Tab-separated table of C-alpha atoms and ligand atoms in Angstrom:
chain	number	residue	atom	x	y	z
X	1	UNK	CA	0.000	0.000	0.000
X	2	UNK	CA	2.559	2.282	0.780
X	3	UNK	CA	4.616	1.583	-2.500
X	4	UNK	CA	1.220	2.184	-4.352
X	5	UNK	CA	0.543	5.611	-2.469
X	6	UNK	CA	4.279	7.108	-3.126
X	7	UNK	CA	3.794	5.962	-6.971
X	8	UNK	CA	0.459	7.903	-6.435
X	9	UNK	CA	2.177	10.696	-5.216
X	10	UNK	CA	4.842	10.843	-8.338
X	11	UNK	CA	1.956	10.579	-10.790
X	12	UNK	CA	1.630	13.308	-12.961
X	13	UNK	CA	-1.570	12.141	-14.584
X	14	UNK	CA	-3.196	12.026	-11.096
X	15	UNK	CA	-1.692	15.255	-9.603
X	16	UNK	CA	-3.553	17.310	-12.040
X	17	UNK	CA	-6.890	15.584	-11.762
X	18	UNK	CA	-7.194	14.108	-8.749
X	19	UNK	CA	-7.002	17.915	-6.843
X	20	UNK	CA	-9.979	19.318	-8.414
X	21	UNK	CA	-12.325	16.696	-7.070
X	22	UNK	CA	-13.747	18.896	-4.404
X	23	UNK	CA	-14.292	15.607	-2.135
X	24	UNK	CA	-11.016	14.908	-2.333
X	25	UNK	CA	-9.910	18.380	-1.531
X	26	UNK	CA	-12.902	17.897	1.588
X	27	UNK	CA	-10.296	15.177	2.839
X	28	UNK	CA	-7.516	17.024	3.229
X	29	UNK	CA	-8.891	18.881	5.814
X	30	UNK	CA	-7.727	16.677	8.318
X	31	UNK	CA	-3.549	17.530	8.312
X	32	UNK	CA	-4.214	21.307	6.746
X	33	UNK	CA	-6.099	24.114	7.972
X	34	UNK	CA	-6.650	25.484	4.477
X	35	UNK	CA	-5.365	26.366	1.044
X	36	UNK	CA	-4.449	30.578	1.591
X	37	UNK	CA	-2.058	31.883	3.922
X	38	UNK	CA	-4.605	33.271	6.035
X	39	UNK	CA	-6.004	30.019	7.193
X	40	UNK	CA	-2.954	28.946	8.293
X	41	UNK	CA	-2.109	31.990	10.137
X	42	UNK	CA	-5.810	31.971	12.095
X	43	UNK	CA	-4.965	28.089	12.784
X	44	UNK	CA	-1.462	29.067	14.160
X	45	UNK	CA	-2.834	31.600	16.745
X	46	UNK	CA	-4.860	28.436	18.379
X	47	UNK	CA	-1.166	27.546	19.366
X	48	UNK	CA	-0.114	30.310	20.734
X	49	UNK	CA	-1.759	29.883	24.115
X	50	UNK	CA	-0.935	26.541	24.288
X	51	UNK	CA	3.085	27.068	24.128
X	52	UNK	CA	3.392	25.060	20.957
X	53	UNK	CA	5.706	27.193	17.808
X	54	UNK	CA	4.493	26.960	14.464
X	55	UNK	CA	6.157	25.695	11.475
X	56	UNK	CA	4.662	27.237	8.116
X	57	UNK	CA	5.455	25.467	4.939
X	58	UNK	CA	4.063	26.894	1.792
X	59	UNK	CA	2.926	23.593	-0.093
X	60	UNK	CA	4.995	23.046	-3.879
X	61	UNK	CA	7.628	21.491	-4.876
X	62	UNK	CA	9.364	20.928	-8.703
X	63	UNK	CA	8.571	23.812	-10.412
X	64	UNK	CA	8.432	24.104	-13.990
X	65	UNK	CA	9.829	27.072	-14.915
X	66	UNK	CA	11.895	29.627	-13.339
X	67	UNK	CA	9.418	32.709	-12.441
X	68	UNK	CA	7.484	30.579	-10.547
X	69	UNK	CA	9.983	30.755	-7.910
X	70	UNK	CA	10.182	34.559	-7.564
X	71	UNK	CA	6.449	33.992	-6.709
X	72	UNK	CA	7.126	31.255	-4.111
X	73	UNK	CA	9.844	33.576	-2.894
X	74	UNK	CA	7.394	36.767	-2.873
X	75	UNK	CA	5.038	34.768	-1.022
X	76	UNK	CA	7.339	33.726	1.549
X	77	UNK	CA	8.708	37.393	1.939
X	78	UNK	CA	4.676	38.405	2.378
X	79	UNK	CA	4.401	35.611	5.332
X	80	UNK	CA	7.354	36.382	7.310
X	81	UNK	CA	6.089	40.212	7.277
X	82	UNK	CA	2.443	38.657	8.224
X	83	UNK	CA	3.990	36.362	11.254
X	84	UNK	CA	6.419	39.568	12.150
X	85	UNK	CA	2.372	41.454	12.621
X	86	UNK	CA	0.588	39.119	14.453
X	87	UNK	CA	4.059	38.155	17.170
X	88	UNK	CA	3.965	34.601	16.056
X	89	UNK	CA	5.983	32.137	17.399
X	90	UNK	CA	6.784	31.056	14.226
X	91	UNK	CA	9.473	29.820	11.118
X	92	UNK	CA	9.145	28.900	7.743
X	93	UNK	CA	10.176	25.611	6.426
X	94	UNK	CA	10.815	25.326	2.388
X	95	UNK	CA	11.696	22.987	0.060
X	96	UNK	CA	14.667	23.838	-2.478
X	97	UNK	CA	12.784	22.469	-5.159
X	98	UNK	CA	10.175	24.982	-5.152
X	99	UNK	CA	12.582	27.780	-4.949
X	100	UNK	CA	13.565	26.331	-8.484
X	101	UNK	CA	16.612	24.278	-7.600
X	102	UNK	CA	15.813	21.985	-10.736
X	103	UNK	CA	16.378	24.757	-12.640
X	104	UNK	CA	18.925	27.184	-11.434
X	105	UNK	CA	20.923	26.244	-8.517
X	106	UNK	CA	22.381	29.929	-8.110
X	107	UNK	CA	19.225	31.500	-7.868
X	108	UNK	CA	17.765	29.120	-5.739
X	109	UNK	CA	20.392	30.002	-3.407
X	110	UNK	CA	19.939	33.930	-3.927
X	111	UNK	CA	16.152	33.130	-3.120
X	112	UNK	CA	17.029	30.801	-0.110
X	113	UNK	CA	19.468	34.140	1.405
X	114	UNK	CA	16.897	37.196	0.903
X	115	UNK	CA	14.477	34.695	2.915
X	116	UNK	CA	17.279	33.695	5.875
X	117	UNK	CA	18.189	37.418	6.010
X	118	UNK	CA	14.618	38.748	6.339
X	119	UNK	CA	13.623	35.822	8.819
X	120	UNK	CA	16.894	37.290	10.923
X	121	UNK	CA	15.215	40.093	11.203
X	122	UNK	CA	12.616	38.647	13.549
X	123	UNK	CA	15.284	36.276	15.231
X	124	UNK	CA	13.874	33.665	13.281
X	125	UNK	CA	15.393	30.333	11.587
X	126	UNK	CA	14.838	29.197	7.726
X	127	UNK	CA	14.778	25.305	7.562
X	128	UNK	CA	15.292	23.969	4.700
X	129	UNK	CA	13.395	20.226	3.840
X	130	UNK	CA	14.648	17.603	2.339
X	131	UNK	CA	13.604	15.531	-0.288
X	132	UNK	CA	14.154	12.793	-2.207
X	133	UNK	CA	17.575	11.324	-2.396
X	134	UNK	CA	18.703	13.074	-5.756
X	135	UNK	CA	18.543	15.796	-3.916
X	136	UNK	CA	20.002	15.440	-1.041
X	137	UNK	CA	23.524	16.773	-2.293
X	138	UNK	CA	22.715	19.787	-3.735
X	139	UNK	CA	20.397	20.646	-0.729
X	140	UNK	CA	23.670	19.689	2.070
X	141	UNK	CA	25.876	22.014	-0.756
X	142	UNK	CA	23.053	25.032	-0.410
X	143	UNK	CA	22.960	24.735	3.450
X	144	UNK	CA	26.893	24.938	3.430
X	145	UNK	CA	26.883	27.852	1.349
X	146	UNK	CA	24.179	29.486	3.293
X	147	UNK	CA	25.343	28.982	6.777
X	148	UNK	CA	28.707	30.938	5.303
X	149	UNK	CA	27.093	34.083	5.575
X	150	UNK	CA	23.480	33.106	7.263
X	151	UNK	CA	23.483	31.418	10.854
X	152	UNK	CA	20.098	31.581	11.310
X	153	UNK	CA	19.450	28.474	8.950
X	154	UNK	CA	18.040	25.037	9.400
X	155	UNK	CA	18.133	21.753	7.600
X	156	UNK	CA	16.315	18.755	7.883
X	157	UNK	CA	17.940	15.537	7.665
X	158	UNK	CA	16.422	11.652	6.777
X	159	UNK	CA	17.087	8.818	9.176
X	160	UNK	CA	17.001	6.422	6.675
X	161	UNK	CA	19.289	7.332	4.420
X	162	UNK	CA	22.451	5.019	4.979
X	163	UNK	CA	24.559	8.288	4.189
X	164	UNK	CA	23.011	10.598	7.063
X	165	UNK	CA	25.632	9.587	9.879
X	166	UNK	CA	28.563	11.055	7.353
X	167	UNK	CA	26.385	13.889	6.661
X	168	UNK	CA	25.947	14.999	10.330
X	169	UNK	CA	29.817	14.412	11.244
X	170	UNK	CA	30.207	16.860	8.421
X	171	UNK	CA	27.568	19.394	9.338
X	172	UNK	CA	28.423	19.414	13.025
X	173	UNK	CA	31.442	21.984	12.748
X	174	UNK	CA	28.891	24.574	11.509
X	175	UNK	CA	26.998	24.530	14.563
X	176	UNK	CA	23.766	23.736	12.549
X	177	UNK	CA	20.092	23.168	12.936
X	178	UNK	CA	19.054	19.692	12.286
X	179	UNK	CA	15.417	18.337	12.106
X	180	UNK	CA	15.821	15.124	11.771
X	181	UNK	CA	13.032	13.062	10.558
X	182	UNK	CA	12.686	9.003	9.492
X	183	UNK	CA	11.935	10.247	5.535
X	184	UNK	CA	9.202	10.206	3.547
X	185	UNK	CA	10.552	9.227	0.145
X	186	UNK	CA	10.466	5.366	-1.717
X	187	UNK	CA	14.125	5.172	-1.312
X	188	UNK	CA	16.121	2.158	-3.052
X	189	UNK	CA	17.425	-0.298	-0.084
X	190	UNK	CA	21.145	0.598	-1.635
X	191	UNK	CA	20.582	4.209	-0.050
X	192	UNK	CA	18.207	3.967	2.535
X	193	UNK	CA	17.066	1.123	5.387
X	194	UNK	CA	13.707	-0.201	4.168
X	195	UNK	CA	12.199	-1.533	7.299
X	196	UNK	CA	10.811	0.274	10.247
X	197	UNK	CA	12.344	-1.466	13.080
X	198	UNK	CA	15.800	-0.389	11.122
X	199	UNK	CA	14.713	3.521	10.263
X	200	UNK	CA	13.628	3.827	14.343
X	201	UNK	CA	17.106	2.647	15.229
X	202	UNK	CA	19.243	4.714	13.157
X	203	UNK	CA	16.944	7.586	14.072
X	204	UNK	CA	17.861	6.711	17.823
X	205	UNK	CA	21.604	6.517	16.983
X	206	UNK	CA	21.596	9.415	15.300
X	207	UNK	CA	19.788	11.571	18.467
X	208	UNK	CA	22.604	9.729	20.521
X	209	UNK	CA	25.302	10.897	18.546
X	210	UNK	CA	23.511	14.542	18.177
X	211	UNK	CA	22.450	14.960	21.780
X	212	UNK	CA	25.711	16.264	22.929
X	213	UNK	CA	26.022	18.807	21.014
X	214	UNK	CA	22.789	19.909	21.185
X	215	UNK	CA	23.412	19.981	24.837
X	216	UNK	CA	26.531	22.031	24.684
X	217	UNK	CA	24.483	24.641	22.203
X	218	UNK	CA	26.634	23.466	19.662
X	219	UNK	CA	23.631	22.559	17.432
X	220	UNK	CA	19.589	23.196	17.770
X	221	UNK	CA	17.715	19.798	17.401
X	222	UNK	CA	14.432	18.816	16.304
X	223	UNK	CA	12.896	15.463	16.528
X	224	UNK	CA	10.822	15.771	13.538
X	225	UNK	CA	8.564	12.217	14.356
X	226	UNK	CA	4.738	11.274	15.833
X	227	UNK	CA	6.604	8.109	17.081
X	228	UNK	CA	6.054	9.129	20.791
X	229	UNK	CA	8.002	6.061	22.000
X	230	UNK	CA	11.404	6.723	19.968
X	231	UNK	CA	10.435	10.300	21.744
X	232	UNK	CA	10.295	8.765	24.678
X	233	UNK	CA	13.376	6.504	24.356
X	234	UNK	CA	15.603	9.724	23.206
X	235	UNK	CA	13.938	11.902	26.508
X	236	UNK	CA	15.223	8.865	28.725
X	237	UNK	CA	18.823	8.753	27.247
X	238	UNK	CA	18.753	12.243	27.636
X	239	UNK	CA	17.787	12.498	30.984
X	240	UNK	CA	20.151	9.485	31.909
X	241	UNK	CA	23.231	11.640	30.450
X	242	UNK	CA	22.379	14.784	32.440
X	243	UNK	CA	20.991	16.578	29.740
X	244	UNK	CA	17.690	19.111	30.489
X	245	UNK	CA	14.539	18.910	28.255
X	246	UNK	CA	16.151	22.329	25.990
X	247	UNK	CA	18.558	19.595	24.411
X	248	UNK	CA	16.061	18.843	21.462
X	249	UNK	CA	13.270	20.165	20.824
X	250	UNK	CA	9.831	17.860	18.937
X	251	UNK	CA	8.543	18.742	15.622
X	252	UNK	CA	5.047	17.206	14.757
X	253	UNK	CA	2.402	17.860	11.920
X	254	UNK	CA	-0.431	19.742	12.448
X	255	UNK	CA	-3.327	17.255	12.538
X	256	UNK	CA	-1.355	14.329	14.028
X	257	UNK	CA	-1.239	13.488	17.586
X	258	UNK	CA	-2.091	16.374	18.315
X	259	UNK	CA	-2.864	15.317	21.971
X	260	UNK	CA	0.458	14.225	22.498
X	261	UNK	CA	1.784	17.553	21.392
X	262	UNK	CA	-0.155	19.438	23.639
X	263	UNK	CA	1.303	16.702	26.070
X	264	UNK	CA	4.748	17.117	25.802
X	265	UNK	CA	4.629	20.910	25.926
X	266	UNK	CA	2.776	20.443	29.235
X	267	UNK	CA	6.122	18.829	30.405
X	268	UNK	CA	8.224	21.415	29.922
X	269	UNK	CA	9.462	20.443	26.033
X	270	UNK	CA	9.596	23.069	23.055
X	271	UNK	CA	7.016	21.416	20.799
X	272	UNK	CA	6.486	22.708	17.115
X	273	UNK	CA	3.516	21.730	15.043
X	274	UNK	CA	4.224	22.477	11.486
X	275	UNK	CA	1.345	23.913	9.556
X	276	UNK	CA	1.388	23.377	5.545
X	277	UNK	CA	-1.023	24.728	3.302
X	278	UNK	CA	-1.157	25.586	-0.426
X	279	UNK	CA	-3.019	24.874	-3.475
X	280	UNK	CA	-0.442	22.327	-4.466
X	281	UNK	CA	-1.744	19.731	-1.634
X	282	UNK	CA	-1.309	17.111	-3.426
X	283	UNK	CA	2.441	15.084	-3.509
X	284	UNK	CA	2.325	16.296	0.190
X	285	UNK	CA	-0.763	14.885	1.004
X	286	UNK	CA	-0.206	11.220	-0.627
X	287	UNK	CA	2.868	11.311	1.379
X	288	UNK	CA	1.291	11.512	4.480
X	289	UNK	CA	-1.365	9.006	3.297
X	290	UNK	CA	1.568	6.699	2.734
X	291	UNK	CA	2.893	7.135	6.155
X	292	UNK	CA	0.120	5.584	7.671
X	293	UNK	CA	-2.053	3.612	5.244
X	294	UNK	CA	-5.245	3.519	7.794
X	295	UNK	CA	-5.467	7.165	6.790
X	296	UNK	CA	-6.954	6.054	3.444
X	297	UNK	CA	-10.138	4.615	5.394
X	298	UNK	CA	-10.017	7.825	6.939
X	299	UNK	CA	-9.947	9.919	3.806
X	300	UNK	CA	-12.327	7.787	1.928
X	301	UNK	CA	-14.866	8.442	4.867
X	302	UNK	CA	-14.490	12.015	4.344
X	303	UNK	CA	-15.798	11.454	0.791
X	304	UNK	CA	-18.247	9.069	1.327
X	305	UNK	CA	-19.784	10.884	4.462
J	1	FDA	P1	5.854	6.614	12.134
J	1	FDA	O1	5.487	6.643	10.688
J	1	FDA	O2	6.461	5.374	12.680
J	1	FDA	O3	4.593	7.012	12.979
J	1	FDA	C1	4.517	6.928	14.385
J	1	FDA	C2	3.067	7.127	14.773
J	1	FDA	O4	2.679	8.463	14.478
J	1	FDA	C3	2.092	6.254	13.982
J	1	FDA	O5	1.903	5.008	14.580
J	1	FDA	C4	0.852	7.112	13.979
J	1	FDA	O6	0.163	6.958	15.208
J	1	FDA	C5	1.400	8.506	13.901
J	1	FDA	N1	1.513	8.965	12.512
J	1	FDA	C6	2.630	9.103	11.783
J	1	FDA	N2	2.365	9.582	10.557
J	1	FDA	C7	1.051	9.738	10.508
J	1	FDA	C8	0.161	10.190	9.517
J	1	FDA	N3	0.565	10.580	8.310
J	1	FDA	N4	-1.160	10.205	9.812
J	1	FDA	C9	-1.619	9.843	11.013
J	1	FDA	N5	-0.821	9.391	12.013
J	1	FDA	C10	0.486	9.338	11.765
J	1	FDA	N6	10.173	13.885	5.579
J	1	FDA	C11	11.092	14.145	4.613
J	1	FDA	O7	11.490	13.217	3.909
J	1	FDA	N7	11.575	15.420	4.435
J	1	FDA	C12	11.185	16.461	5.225
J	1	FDA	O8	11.654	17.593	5.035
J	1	FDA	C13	10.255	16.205	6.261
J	1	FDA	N8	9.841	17.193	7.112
J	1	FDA	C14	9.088	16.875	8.200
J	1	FDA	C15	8.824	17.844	9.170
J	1	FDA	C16	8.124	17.502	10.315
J	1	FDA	C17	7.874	18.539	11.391
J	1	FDA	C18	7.635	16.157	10.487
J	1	FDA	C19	6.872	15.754	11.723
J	1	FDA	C20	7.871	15.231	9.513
J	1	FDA	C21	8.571	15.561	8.359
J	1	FDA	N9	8.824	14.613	7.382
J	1	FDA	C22	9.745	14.896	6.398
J	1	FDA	C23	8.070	13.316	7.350
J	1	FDA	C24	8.838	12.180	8.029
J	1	FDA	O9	9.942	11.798	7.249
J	1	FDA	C25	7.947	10.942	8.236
J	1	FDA	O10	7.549	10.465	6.974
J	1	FDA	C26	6.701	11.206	9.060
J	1	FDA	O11	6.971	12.039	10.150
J	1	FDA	C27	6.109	9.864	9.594
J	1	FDA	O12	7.035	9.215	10.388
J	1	FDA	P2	7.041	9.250	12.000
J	1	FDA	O13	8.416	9.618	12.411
J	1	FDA	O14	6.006	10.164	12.494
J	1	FDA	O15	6.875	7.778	12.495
């Protein structure tokens, strides 16, 4: 099922039809607040009193030709301003793709600077996602270049990519930001572990290897997982080692768990619930179908009911 869902999600044919099926758009609902920026600015003020940052990420990815990034970059210039208004708690994640880094690496990285700059501005961090594994070298070689004159940057990194260990030995002289995350991709077993007892345990290794740092200040970590017991496993380790709760912090979606984020924030952990929205749902949204196949009952009660 999950195989099926990820070819889904590559599927051309299906991306442009499947989206304008208004029950289908009815079923996304459930992990976005909305398509326009505004919805997911109201939804991010429901966090505010609950302690829980926001995460916005402005759904697109693979762009087709090069103007469309200036737009994705306009937009993103437009949200900071509108999160800098309304004192959110609040970053912006983005995906080098949709900044057009199919196209033109160089501007891609101009784009990726004005946006770091301005979100310095408001003491703010730009993450940068990752995606799938053909990417994953030019996205390390922006982060590199934009941590030379940008602290304030972030990049997310895939637990079950064989290379990752490698990749954070390399990053950790830069004092980065590192959400790391199991990975959403089909990945070939040559690059990444297939099986999820394997993904869980390199994600632990990995926070094992990271934690020190992170509790020196040497790096800012996010946990970017639902999976409350690897959570838990990491907080124990932690806590066993000395370390205080500010070592990592926990990145969730908007939609999922969203008990157990309100949870761990009541314990005294930084908690971020990213918030996506955007017109182009839908790669995004067969992703997170694929995660977690008993969300296709789920969706296909939305359109039924
Ligand atoms: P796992 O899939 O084992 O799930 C643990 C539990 O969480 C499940 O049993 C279920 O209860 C719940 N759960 C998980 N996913 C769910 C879903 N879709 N619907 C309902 N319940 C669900 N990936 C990537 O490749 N590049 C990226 O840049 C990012 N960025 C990113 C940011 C943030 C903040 C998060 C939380 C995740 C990402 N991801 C990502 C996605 C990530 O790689 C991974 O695919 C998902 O987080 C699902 O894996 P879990 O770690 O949650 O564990």
């Amino acid at each position: 099922m999950r195989h099926v869902l990820l070819w889904m999600a590559r599927s051309r044919f299906l991306k442009r039809w499947l989206p304008r099926i208004w029950f289908v758009r009815r079923a996304t609902r459930r992990f976005m607040p909305g398509e326009t920026m505004e919805e997911a600015l109201d939804a991010a003020e429901a966090f505010r009193e609950r302690g829980i940052g926001i995460l916005f990420t402005h759904l697109g990815e693979n762009l087709a030709d090069l103007s469309q990034a200036q737009a994705v970059a306009d937009h993103y210039r437009d949200l900071l301003d509108k999160i800098a208004a309304r004192g959110l708690d609040a970053e912006i994640s983005v995906k080098p793709t949709q900044l057009g880094l199919d196209l033109d690496r160089a501007a891609t990285l101009t784009h990726l600077a004005n946006l770091a700059r301005q979100a310095a501005e408001g003491n703010r961090l730009l993450w940068l996602d990752m995606e799938g594994s053909a990417y994953t070298d030019a996205t390390l070689d922006l982060y590199r270049s934009l941590k030379e004159s940008q602290p304030n940057v972030g990049i997310c990194l895939q637990a079950y990519l064989r290379r990752t260990p490698a990749d954070v030995h390399a990053l950790l002289p830069l004092k980065p930001a590192i959400r790391l995350v199991k990975g959403a991709y089909d990945e070939h077993a040559s690059v990444a572990f297939r099986r999820k007892g394997e993904v869980s345990a390199a994600f632990q290794s990995l926070c094992v290897l990271m934690l020190p740092y992170a509790a020196r200040g040497e790096l800012r970590l996010g946990l970017g997982t639902h999976d409350t017991a690897l959570i838990e496993r990491v907080a124990e380790y932690a806590a066993g080692a000395g370390m205080g709760k500010e070592a990592f912090e926990v990145e969730m979606l908007y939609g999922i768990r969203a008990d157990q984020q309100l949870r761990l924030a009541g314990e005294g952990y930084r908690v971020l619930t990213l918030i996506a929205y955007g017109e182009a749902w839908y790669p995004w949204y067969m992703r997170r179908l694929a995660e977690r196949p008993a969300n296709v009952w789920f969706a296909l009660r939305q359109v039924f009911g």
